[in-house]
Short mmCIF file of C-alpha atoms and ligand atoms in Angstrom, two decimals:
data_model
loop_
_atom_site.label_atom_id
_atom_site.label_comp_id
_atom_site.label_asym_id
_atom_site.label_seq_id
_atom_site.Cartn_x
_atom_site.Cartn_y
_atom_site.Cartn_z
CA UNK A 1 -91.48 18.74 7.61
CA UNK A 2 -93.98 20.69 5.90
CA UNK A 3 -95.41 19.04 2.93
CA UNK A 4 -94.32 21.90 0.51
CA UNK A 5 -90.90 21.60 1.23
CA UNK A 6 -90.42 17.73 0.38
CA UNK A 7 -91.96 18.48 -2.75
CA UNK A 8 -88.94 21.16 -3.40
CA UNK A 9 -86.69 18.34 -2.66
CA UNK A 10 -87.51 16.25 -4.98
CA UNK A 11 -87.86 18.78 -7.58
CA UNK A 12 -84.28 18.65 -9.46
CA UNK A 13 -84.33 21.01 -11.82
CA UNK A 14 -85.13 23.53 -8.81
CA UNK A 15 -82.99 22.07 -6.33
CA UNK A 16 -79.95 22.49 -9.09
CA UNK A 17 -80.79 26.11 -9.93
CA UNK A 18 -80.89 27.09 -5.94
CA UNK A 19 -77.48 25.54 -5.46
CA UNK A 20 -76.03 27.68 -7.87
CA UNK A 21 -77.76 30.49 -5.70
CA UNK A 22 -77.18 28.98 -1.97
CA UNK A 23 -73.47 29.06 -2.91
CA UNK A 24 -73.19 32.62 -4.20
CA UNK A 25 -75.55 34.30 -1.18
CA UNK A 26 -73.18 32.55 1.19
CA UNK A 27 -70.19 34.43 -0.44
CA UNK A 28 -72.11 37.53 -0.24
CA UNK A 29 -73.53 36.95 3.44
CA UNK A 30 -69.77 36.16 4.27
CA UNK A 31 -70.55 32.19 5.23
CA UNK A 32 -66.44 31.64 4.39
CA UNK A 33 -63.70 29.29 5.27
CA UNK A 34 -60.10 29.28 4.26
CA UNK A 35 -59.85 26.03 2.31
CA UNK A 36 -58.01 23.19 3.09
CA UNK A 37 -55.53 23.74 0.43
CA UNK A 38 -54.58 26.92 1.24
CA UNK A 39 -54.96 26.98 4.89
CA UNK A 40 -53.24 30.23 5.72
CA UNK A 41 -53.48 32.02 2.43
CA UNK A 42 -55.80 35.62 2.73
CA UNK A 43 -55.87 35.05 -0.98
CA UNK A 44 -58.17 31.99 -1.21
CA UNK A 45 -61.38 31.29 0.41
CA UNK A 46 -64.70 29.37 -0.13
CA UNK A 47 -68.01 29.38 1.22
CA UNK A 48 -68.15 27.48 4.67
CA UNK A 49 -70.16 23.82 4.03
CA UNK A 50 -73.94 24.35 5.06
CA UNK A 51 -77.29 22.75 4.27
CA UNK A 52 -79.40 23.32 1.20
CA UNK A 53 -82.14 23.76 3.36
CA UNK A 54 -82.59 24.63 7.23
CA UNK A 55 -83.98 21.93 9.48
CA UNK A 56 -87.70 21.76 11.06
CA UNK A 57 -87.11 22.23 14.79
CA UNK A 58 -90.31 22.04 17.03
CA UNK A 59 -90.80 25.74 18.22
CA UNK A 60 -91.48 24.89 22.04
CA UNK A 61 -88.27 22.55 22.24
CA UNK A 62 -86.26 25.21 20.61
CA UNK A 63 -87.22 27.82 23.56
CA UNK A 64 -86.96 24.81 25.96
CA UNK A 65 -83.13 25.11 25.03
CA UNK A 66 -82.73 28.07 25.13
CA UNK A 67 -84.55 28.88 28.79
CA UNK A 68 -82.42 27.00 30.56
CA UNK A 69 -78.58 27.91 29.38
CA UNK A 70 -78.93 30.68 32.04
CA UNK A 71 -79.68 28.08 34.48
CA UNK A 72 -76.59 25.63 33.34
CA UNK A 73 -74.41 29.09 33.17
CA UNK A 74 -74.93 29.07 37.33
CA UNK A 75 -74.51 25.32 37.31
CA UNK A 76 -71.18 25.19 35.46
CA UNK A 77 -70.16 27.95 37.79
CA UNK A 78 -71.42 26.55 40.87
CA UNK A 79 -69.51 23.24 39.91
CA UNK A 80 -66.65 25.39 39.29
CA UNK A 81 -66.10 26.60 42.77
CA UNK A 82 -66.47 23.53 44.77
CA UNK A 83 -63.37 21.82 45.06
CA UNK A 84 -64.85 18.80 47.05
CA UNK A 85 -67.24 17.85 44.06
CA UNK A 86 -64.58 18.10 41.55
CA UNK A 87 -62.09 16.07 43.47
CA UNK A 88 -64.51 13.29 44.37
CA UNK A 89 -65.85 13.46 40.65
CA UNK A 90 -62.61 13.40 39.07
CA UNK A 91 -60.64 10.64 41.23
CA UNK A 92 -61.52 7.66 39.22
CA UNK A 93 -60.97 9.91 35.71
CA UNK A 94 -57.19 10.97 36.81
CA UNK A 95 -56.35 7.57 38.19
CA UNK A 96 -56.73 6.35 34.66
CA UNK A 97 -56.39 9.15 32.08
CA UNK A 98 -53.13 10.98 32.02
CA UNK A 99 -54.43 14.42 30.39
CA UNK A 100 -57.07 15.45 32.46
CA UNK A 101 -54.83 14.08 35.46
CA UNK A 102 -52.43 17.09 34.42
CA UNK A 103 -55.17 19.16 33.90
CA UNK A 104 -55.97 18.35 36.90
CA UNK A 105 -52.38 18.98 38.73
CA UNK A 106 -52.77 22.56 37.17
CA UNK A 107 -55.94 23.27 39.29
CA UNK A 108 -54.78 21.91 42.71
CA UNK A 109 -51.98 23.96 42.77
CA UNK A 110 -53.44 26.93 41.36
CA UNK A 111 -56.35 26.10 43.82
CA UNK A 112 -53.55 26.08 46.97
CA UNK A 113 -52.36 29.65 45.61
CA UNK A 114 -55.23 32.13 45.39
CA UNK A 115 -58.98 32.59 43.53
CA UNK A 116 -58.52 35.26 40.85
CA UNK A 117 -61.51 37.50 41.32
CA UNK A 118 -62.97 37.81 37.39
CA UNK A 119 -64.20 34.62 35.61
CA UNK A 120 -65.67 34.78 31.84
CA UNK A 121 -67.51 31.77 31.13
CA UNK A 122 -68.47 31.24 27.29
CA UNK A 123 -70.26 27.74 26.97
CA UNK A 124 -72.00 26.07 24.52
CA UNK A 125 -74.77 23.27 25.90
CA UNK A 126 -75.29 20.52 22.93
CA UNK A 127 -78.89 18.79 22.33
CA UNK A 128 -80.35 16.24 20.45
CA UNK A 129 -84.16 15.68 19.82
CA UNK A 130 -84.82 12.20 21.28
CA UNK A 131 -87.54 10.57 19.71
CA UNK A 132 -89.19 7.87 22.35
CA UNK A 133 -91.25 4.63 20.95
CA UNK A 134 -93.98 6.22 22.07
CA UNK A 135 -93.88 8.83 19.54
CA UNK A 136 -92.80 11.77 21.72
CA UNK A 137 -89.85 14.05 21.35
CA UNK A 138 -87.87 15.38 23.89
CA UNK A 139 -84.84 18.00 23.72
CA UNK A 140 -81.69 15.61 25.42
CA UNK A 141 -78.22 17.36 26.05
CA UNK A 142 -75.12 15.90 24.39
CA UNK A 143 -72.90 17.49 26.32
CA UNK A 144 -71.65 21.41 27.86
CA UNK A 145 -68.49 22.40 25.61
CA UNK A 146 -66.66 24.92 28.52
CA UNK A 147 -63.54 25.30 26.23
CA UNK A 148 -63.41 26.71 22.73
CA UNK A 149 -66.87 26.77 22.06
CA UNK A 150 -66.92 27.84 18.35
CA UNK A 151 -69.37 28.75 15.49
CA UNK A 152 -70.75 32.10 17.51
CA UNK A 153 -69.10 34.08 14.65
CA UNK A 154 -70.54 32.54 11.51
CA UNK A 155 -74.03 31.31 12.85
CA UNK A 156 -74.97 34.95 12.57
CA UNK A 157 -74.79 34.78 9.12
CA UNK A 158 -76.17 32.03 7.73
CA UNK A 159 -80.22 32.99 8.66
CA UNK A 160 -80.16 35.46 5.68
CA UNK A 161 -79.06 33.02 3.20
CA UNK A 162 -81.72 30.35 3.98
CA UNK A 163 -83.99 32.72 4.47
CA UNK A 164 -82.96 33.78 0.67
CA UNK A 165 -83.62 30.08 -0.25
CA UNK A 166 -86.70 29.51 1.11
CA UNK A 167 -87.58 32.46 -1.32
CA UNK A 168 -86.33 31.98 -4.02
CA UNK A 169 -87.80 28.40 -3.64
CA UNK A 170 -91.17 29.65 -3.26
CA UNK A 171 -91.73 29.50 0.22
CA UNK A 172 -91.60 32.71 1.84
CA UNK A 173 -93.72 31.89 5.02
CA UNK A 174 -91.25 29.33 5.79
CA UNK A 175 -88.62 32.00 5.66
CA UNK A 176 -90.53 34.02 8.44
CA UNK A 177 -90.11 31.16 10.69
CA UNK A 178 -86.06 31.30 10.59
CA UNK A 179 -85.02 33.48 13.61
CA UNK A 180 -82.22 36.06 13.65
CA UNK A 181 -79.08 35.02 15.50
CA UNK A 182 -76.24 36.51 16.69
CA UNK A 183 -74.32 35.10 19.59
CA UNK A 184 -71.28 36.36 18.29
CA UNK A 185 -72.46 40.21 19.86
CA UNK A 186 -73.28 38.17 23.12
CA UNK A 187 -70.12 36.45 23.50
CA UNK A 188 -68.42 39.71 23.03
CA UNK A 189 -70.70 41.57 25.43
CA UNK A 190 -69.55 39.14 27.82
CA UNK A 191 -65.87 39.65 26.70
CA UNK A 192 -66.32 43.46 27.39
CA UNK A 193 -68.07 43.08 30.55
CA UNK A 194 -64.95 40.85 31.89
CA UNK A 195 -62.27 43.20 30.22
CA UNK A 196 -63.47 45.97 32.16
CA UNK A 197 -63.61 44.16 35.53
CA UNK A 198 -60.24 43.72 34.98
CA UNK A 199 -59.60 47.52 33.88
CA UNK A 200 -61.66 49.14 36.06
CA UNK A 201 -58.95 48.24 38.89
CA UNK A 202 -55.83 48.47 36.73
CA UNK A 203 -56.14 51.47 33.98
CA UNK A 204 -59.30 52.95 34.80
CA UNK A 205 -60.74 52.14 30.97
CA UNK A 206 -58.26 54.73 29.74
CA UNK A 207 -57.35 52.46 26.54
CA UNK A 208 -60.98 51.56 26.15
CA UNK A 209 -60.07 52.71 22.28
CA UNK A 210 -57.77 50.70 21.46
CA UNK A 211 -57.69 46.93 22.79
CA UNK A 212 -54.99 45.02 21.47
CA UNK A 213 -55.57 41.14 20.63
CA UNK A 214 -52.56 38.96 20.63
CA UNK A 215 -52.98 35.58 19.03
CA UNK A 216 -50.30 33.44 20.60
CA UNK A 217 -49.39 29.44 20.64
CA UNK A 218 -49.19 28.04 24.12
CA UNK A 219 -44.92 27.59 22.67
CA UNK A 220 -44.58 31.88 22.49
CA UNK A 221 -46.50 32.58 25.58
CA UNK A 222 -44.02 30.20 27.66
CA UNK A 223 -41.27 32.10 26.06
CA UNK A 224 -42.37 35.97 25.64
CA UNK A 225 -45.02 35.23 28.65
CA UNK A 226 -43.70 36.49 32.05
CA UNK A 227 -45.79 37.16 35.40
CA UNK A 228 -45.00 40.61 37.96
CA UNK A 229 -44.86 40.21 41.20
CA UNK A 230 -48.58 41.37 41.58
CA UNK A 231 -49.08 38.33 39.10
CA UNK A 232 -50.48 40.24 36.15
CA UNK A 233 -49.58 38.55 33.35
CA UNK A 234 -47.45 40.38 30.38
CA UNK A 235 -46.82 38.76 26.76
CA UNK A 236 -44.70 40.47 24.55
CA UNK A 237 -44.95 43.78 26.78
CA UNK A 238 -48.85 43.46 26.87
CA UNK A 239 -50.72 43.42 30.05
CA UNK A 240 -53.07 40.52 29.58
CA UNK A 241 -56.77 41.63 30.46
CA UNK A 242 -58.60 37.76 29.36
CA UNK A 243 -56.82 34.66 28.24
CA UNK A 244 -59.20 33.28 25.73
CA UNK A 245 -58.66 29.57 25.07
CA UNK A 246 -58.56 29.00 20.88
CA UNK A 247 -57.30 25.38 22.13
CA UNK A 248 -56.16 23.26 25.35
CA UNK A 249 -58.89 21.16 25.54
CA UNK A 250 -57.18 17.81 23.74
CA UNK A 251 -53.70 16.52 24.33
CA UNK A 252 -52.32 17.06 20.81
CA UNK A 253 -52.66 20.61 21.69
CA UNK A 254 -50.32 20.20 24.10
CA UNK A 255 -47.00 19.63 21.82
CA UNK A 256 -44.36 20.01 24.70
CA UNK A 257 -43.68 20.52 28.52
CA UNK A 258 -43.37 24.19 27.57
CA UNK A 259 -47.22 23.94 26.46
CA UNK A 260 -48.06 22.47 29.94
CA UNK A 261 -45.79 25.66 31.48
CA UNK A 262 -47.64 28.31 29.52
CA UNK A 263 -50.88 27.34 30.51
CA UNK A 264 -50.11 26.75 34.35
CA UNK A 265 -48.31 30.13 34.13
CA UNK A 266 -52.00 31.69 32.90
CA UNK A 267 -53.91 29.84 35.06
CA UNK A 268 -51.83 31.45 37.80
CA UNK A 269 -52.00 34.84 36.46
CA UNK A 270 -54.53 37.69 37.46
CA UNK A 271 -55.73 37.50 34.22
CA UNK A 272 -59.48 36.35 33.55
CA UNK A 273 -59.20 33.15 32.08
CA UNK A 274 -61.96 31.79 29.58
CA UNK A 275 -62.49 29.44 30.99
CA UNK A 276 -60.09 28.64 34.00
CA UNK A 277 -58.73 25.61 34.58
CA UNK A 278 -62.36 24.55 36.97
CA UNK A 279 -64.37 25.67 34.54
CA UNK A 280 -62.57 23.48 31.97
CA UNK A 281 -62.69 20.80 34.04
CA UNK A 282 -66.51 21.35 35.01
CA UNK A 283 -67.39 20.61 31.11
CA UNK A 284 -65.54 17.00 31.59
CA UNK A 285 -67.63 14.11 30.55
CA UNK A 286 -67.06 12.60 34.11
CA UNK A 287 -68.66 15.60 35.98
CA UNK A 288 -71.44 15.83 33.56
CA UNK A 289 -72.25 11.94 34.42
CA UNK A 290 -72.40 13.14 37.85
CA UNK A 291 -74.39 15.38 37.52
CA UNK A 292 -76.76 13.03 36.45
CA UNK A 293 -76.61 10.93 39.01
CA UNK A 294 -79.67 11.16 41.77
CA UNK A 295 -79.57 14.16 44.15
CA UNK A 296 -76.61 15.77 42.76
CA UNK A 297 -78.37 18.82 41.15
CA UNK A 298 -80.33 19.39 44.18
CA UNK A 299 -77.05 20.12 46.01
CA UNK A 300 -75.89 22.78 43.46
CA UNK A 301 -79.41 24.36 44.17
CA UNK A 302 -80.85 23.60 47.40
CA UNK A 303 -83.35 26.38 47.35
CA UNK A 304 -84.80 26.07 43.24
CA UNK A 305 -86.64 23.12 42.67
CA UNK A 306 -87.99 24.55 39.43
CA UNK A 307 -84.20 24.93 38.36
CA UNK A 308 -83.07 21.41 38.86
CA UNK A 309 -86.07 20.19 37.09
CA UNK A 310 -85.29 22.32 34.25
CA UNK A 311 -81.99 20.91 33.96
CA UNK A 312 -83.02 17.50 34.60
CA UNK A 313 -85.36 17.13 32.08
CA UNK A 314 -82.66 17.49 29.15
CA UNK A 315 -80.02 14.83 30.70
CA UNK A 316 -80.01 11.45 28.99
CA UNK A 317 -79.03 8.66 31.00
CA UNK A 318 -75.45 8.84 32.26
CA UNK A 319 -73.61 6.04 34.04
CA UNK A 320 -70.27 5.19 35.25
CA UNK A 321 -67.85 3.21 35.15
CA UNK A 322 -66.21 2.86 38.19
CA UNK A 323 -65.16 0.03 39.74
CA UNK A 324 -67.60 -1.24 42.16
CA UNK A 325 -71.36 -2.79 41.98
CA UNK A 326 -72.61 0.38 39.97
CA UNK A 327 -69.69 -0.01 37.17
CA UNK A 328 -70.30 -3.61 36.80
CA UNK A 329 -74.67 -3.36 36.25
CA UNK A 330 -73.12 -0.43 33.60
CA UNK A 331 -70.61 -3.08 31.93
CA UNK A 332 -73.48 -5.70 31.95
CA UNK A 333 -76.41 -3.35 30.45
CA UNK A 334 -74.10 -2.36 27.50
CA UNK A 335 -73.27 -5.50 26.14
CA UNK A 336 -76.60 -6.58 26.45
CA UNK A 337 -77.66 -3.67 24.32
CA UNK A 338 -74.90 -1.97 22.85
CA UNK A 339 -77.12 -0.21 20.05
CA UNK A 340 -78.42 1.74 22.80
CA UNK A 341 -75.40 3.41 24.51
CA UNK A 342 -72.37 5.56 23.40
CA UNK A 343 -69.17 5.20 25.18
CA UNK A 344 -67.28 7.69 26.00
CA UNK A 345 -63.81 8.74 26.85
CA UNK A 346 -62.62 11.84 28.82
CA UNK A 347 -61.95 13.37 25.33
CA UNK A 348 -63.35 16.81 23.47
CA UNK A 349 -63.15 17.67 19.82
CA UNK A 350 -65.41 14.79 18.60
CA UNK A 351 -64.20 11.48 16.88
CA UNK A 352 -63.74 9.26 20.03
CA UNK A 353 -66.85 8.33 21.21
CA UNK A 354 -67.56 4.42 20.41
CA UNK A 355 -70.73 2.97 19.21
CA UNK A 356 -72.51 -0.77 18.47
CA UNK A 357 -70.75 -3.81 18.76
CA UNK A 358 -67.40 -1.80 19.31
CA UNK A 359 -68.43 -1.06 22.87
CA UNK A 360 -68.52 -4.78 23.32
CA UNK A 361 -65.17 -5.16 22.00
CA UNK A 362 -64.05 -2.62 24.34
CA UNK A 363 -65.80 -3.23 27.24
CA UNK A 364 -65.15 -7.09 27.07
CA UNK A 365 -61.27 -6.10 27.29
CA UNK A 366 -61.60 -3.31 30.45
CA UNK A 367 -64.13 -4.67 31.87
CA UNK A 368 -62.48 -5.66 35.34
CA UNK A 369 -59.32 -3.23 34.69
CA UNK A 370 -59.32 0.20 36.45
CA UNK A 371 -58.69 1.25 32.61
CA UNK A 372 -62.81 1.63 32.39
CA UNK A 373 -63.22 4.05 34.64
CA UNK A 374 -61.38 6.22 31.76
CA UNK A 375 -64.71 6.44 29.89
CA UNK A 376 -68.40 7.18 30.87
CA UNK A 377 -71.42 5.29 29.11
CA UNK A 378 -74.54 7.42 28.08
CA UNK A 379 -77.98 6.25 26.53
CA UNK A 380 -78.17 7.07 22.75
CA UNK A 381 -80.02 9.76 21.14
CA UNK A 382 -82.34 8.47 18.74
CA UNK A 383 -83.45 11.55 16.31
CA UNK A 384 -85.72 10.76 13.48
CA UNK A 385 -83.36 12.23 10.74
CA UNK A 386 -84.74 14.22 8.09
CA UNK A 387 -83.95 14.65 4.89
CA UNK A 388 -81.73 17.56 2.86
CA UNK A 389 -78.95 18.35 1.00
CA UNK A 390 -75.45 19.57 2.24
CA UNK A 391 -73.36 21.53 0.39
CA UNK A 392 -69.46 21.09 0.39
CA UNK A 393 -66.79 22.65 -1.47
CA UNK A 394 -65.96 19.67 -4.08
CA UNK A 395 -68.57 17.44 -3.10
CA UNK A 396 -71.23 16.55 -5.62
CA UNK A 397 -74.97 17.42 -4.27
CA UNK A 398 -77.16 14.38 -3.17
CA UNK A 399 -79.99 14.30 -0.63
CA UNK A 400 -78.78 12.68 2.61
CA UNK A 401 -80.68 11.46 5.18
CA UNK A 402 -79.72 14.13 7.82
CA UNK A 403 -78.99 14.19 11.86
CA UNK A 404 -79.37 17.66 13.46
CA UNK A 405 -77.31 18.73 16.85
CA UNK A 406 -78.56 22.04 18.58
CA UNK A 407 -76.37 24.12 20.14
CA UNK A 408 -76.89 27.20 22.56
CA UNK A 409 -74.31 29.65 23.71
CA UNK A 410 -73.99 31.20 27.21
CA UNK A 411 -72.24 34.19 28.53
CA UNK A 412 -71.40 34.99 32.03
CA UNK A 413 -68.77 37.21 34.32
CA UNK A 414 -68.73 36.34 37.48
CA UNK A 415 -66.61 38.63 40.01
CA UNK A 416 -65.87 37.45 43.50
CA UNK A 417 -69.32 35.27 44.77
CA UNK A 418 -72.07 37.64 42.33
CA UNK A 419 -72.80 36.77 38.71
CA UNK A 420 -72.64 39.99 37.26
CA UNK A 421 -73.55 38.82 33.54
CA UNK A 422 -75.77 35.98 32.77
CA UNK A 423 -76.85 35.37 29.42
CA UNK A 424 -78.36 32.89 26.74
CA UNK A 425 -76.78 34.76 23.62
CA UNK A 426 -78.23 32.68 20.37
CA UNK A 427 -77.73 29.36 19.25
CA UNK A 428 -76.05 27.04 16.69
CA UNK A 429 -77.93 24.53 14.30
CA UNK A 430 -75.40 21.86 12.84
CA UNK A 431 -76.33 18.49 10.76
CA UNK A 432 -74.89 15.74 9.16
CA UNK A 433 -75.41 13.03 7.38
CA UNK A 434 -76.81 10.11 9.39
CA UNK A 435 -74.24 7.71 8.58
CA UNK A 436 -71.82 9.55 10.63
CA UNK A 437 -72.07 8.90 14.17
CA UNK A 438 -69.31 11.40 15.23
CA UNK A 439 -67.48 14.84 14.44
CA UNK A 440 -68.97 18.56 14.37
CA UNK A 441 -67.90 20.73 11.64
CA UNK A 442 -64.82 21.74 12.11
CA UNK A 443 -63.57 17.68 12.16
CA UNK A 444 -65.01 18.14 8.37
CA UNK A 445 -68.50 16.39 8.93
CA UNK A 446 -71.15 18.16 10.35
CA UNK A 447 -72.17 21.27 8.23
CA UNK A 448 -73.89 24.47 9.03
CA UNK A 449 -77.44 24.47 9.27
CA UNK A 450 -80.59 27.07 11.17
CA UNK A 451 -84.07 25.83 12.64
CA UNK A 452 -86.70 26.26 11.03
CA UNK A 453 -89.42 26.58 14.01
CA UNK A 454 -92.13 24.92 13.38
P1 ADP B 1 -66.93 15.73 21.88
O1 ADP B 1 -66.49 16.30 23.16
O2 ADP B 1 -65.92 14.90 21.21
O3 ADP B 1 -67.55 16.77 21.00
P2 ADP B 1 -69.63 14.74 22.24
O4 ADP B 1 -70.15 14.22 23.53
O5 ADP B 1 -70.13 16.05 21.81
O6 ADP B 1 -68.05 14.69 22.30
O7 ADP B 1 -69.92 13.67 21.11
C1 ADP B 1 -69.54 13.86 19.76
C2 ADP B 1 -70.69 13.57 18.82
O8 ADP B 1 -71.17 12.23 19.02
C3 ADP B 1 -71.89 14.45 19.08
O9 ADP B 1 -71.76 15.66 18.37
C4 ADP B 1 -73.04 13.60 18.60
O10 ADP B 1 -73.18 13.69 17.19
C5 ADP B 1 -72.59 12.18 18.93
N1 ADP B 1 -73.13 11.79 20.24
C6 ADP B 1 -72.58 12.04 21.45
N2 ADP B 1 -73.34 11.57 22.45
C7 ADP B 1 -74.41 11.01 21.87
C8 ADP B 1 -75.58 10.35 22.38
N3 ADP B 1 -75.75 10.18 23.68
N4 ADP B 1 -76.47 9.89 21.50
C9 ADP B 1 -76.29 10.05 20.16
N5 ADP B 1 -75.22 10.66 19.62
C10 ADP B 1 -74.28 11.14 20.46
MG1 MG B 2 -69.28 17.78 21.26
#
């Protein structure tokens, strides 16, 4: 960090003043969040939670991440389409884990029916800056979020107001070196792109005026959802161009058989999905340890060594579980050093991963049960946290020793076998407080945040 900026820390008086200011520019810039309160009121909102100050990110790591999302765009995609790989990846997962063995139910039979021709793929790849013994840092991946990837819309708008604060706190080459962002325009270029793939056959972009979006609980599109006999999906008398996916990814989402209905009868539809049901299941923790494994990569891209060593170099270590010789040397190396591994369950939405002497506890009771093979284990991410305040609605200002995740979005359309869209379309800078080990923002603990390349 530079040194003129941990000398603003400390400085209190300052520090109190450019609260005051942080909160109000985020108002103006439109940083805003219903409140929890007042969840669905139009009447009452409040600035969403974001740091005081944005976070030094090395410069070259930063591009690092975002050079290769084009690259894990094709992988994702590439994973997508081979049946074989996802069924021998997923075996052991379904065996165990009742949600993603329905998920997976949804995709063989959709898989026996037909391949829709449009796919819209809207990712977001997770990183964490490792920081070896040796005193090097390296950029690791957390995970690929293929389902409800959020935060596009309001990490466009949060550069201005740290820029503002590095200003008004008297450090105005700082501010230079916090980037413009804006993956919200990407995401919806890629939206476009896919909407008029699907027009182009169907109305010849003669409502390209007037697109209507329809907001609709998995409940209401079982019962106002219906497919024709060409299988184009209608809602309420819509024709449905893109099924985006708000939720689906966790099993609370799912409240009743009619939720598990509604999405079959999408994924069945000729409507582009975002993301289909193999694209959902390509961001599963499961396939990502897979991936990892030796070899794999190479088989997505026989022909680009550069590629797989692109990708390679942000995976962590990643092992299973399963039952077998491999599973048990994973059982035995995490409870001999369970401060160095996160388990992890075939869950999304954070909150679920288990850390320390807890993986002991939980390991100690699977650990010969087919039950295991439920979760994957995955080195920990040691980043060197750094130190700034986060401000919250409520919550009294105090400088935290701070963990920072980046995030970077990718676009793509694919129609029939040819990418037509590929894109890295901005990125996401999120950080907590180090004494949570879990959660993003929207589970209430990681808070906005930009890099501040340095
Ligand atoms: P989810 O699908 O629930 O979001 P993640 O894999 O993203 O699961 O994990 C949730 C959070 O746990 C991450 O945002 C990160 O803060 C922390 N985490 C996950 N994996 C690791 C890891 N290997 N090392 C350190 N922290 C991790
Ligand atoms: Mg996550």
């Amino acid at each position: 960090m530079s040194v003129k900026l941990e000398h603003v820390l400390k400085d209190e008086n300052l520090i109190k003043n450019i609260e005051e200011i942080a909160k109000d520019t985020a108002l103006l810039h439109g940083v805003l969040m219903r409140t929890k309160e007042t969840p669905n009121s139009p009447e009452v909102v409040s600035y969403a939670p974001f740091t005081l100050f944005p976070t030094p990110v090395p410069t070259a790591l930063f591009h690092q991440a975002l050079a290769v999302q084009t690259h894990f765009n094709r992988l994702v995609d590439r994973v997508s389409q081979n049946p074989a790989f996802l069924e021998e990846t997923l075996a052991s997962t379904i065996k165990v884990d009742n949600f993603t063995a329905r998920l997976f139910n949804i995709y063989k039979q959709v898989q026996e029916e037909h391949r829709p021709q449009v796919l819209l793929g809207l990712n977001r790849s997770d990183y964490m800056l490792d920081h070896s013994p040796d005193g090097g840092t390296s950029l690791k991946q957390i995970e690929i979020n293929t389902i409800a990837a959020s935060f596009g819309g309001l990490a466009s708008r949060t550069p201005d107001v740290h820029r503002h604060i590095l200003k008004v706190a008297n450090l105005p080459e700082e501010s230079n070196n916090v980037l413009d962002n804006n993956p919200a325009a990407g995401l919806a270029r890629g939206l476009a792109k896919a909407w008029e793939l699907y027009g182009s056959e169907r109305w010849v972009l003669k409502c390209l005026v007037n697109i209507p979006v329809i907001r609709r609980q998995f409940e209401d599109v079982c019962r106002s959802g219906s497919l024709d006999e060409s299988r184009r999906l209608f809602v309420d008398g819509h024709e449905i161009a893109i099924v985006y996916f708000r939720n689906g990814y966790m099993p609370q989402n799912y409240t009743s058989e009619e939720s598990w209905e509604a999405r079959l009868m999408m994924e069945r539809s000729l409507a582009v999905k975002c993301p289909d049901i193999s694209t959902h299941l390509a961001g599963t923790k499961k396939v990502q340890q897979e991936l990892a494994q030796r070899g794999v990569l190479e088989r997505f891209f026989p022909d680009e060594p550069e590629t797989v060593a692109q990708i390679r170099a942000t995976f962590a270590g990643l092992y299973t579980l399963d039952m077998g010789e491999e599973g048990d040397k994973t059982v035995a190396m995490a409870l001999a050093n369970p401060d160095q591994y996160v388990l992890k369950p075939q869950r999304e939405g954070g909150g679920n991963n288990i850390y320390g002497t807890e993986i002991c506890e939980v390991l100690e009771n699977l650990k010969s049960s087919t039950e295991r093979t439920a979760y994957i284990l995955m080195d920990k991410i040691q980043p060197v946290p750094v130190q700034n305040y986060l401000l919250r609605p409520g919550a009294p200002l105090k400088l935290n020793s701070c963990l920072s995740e980046l995030g970077v979005f990718g676009a793509y359309v694919r129609k029939g076998k040819d990418m037509v869209f590929n894109e890295c379309v901005g990125h996401l800078l999120r950080t907590k407080s180090s004494e949570h080990a879990d959660g993003g923002v929207a589970a209430g603990v990681a808070v906005l945040d930009n890099p501040l390349l340095v």
